[in-house]
Structures are given as structure tokens and as C-alpha cells.
mmCIF file of C-alpha atoms in Angstrom:
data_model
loop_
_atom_site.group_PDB
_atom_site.id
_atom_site.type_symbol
_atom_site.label_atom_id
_atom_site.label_comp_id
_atom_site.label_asym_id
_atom_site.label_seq_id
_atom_site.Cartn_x
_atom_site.Cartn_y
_atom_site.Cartn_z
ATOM 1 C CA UNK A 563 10.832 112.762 3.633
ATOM 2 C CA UNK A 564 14.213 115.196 5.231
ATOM 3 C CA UNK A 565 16.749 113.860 3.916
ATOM 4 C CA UNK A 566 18.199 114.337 7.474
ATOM 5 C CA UNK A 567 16.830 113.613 10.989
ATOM 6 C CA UNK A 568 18.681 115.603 13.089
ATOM 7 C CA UNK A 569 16.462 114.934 16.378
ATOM 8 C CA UNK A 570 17.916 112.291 18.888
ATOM 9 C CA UNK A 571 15.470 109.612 19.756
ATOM 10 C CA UNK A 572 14.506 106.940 21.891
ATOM 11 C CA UNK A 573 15.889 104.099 19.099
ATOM 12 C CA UNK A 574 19.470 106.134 19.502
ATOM 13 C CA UNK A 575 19.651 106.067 22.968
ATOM 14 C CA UNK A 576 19.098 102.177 22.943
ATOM 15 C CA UNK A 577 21.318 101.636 20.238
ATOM 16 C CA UNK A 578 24.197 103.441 22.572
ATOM 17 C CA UNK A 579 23.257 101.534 25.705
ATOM 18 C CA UNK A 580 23.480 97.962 23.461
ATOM 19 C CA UNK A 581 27.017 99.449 22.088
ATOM 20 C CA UNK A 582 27.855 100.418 25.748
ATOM 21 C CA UNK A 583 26.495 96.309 27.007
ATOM 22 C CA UNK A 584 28.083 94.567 23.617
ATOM 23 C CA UNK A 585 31.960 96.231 24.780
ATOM 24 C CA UNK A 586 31.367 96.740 28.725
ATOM 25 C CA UNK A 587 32.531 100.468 28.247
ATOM 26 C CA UNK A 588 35.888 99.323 26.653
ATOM 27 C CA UNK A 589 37.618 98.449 23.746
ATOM 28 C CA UNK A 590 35.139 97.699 20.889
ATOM 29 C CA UNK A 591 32.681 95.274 19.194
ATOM 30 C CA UNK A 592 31.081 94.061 15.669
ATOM 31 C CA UNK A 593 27.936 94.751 15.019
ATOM 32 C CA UNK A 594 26.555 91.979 14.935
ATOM 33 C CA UNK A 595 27.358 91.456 18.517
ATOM 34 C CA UNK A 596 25.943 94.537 19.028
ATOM 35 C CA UNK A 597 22.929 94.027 17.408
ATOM 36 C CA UNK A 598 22.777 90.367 19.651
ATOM 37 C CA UNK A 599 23.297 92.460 22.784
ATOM 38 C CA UNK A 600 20.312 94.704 21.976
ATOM 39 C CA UNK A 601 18.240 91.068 21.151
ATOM 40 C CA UNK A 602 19.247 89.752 24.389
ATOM 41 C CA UNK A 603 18.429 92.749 26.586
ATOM 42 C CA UNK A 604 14.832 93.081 25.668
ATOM 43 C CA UNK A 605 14.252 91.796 22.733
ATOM 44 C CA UNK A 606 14.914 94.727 19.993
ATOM 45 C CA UNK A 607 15.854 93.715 16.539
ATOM 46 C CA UNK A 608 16.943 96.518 14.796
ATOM 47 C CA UNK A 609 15.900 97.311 11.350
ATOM 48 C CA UNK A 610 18.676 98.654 8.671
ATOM 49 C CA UNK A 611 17.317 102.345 8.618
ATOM 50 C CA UNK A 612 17.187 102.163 12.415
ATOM 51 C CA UNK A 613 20.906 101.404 12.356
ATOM 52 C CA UNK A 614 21.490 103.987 9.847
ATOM 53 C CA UNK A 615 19.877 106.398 11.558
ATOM 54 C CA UNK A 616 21.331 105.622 15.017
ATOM 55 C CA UNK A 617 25.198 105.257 14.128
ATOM 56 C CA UNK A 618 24.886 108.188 11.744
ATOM 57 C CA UNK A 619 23.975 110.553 15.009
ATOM 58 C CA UNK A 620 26.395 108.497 17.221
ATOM 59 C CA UNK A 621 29.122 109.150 14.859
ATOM 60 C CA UNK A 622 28.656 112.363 13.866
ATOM 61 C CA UNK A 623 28.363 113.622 17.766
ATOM 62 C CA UNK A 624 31.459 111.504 17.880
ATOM 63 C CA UNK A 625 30.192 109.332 20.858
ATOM 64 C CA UNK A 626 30.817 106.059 18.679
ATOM 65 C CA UNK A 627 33.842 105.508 16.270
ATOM 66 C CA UNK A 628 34.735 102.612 13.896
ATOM 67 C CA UNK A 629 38.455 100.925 14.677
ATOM 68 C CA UNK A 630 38.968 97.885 12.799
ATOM 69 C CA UNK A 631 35.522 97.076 11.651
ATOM 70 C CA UNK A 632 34.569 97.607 15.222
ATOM 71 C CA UNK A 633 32.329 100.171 17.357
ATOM 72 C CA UNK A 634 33.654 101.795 20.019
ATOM 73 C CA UNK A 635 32.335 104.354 22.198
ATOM 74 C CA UNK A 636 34.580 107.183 22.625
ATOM 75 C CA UNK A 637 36.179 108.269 26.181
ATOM 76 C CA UNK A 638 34.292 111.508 26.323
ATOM 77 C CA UNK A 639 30.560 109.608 25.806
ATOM 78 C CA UNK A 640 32.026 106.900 28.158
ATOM 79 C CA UNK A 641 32.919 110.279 30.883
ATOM 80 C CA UNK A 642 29.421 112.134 30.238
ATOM 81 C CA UNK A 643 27.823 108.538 30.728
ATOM 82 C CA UNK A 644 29.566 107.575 33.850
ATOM 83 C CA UNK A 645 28.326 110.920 35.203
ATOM 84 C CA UNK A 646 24.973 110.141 35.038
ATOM 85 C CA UNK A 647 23.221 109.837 38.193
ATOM 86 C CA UNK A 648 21.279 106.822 37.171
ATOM 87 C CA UNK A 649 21.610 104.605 34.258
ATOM 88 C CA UNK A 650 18.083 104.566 32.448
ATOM 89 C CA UNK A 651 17.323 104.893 28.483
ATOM 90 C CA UNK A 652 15.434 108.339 29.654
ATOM 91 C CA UNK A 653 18.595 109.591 31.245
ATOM 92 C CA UNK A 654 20.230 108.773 28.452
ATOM 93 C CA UNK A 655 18.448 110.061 25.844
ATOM 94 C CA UNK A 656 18.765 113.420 27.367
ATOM 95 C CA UNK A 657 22.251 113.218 27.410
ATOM 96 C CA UNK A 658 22.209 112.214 23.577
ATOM 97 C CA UNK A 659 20.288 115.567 23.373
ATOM 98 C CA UNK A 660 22.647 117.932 24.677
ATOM 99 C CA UNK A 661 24.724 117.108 21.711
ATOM 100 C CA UNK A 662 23.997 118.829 18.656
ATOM 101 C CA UNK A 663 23.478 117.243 15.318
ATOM 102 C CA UNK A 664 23.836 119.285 11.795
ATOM 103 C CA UNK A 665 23.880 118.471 8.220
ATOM 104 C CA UNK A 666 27.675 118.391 8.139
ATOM 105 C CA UNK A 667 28.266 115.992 10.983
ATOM 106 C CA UNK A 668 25.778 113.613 9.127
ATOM 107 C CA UNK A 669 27.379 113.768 5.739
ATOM 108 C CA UNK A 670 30.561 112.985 7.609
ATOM 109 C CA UNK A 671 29.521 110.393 9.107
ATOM 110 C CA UNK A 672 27.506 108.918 6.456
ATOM 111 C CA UNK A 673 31.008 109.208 4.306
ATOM 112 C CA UNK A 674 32.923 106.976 7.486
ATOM 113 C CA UNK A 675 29.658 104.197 7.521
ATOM 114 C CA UNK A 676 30.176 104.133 4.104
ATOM 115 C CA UNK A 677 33.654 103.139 4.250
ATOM 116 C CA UNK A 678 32.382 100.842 7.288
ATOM 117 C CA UNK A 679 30.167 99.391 4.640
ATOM 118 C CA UNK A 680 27.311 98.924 7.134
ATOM 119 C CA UNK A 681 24.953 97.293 5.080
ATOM 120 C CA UNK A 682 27.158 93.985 4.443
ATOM 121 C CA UNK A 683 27.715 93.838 7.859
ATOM 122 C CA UNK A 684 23.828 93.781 8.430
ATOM 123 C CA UNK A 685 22.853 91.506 5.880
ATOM 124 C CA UNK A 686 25.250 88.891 7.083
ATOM 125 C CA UNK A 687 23.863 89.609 10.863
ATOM 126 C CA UNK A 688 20.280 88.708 9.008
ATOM 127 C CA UNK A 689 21.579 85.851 6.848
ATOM 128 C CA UNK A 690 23.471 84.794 10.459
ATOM 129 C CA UNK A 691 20.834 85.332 12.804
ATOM 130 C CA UNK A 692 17.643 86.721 10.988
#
């Protein structure tokens, strides 16, 4: 198995759009709300790797950002996504692929979810919700 995926998928582009209906474009949310959002809007539960995977490519594009235990998409994702001439996952996800992904933007953002400690905040989604 790579150790990284550096292709944008569908899963990412979802993950966004739940980030994007869990703030409302603004400010920022928990994950677990997030996670809720995507649940609500058509039924996705996300599984750990998924949410790796997804925030480690949303971060190190920096589209998303972590303030105060929060995620936030940034103003220049929330610009490019405005843009858009209509708002569906495939649209999207070829937006998420004009931005290029490398080994270094991972391991940074692996070192920031670290620090975000992503897995507690998933477990206690799952104890929470699961």
C-alpha cells in the first residue's frame, strides 16, 4: 500500500461539501458536527481512514484549516467554490483536482492533524453517535 494517496477523490469532495454545510461557508465547526452534517445529507458515515485521508488533502491544499479545535474552510476554497457555476459533488471534485497534492504538503498536514489529534475526536463522535 503508498504510503501516500495523492489523487483527489469522490470521498474528498464530499467531505468538503459536509465541512462547507456543517459552517454555512463561515466561521468553523467540530467534527463531529461535521461528520453529523455529512449523516444528515445522505446518509454517509465516514470511516477513520476516510477522514484521514480527506482532511490530510484538504489541509495540505490549504482549503481547510484547524482554529480552535475547529475546521474551517479557508477564504480562497470558499472564492474558487463560490465561482462555480453549479454546486454538484462532480463540480466539485474537479475543482479539488486543480489543486496539486505532494508528499510534503501531506507530511505537513499529517504533522497539524496530529496536533489536532483527530482520532480522539473520532472515537468520541463513535462513542457519541456510533
Amino acid at each position: 500500500m503508498p504510503k501516500y494517496n495523492l489523487d483527489w477523490q469522490a470521498t474528498d469532495a464530499d467531505f468538503a461539501e459536509a465541512i462547507l454545510l456543517a459552517t454555512g461557508g463561515e466561521g468553523g465547526a467540530p467534527l463531529q458536527e461535521v461528520l453529523l452534517m455529512a449523516d444528515a445529507a445522505d446518509g454517509t458515515i465516514y470511516t477513520l481512514k476516510e477522514v484521514e485521508e480527506a482532511l490530510e488533502k484538504l489541509t495540505a491544499a490549504e482549503l481547510v484549516q484547524i482554529q480552535k479545535n475547529k475546521l474551517a474552510l479557508t477564504p480562497a476554497f470558499m472564492q474558487a467554490y463560490e465561482s462555480l457555476e453549479v454546486a454538484e459533488q462532480e463540480a466539485l471534485l474537479e475543482l479539488l483536482q486543480t489543486y496539486i497534492l505532494t508528499e510534503q504538503s501531506i507530511d505537513a498536514a499529517r504533522a497539524v492533524l496530529k496536533k489536532y489529534k483527530l482520532k480522539n475526536y473520532y472515537q468520541q463522535y463513535l462513542e457519541q453517535y456510533g
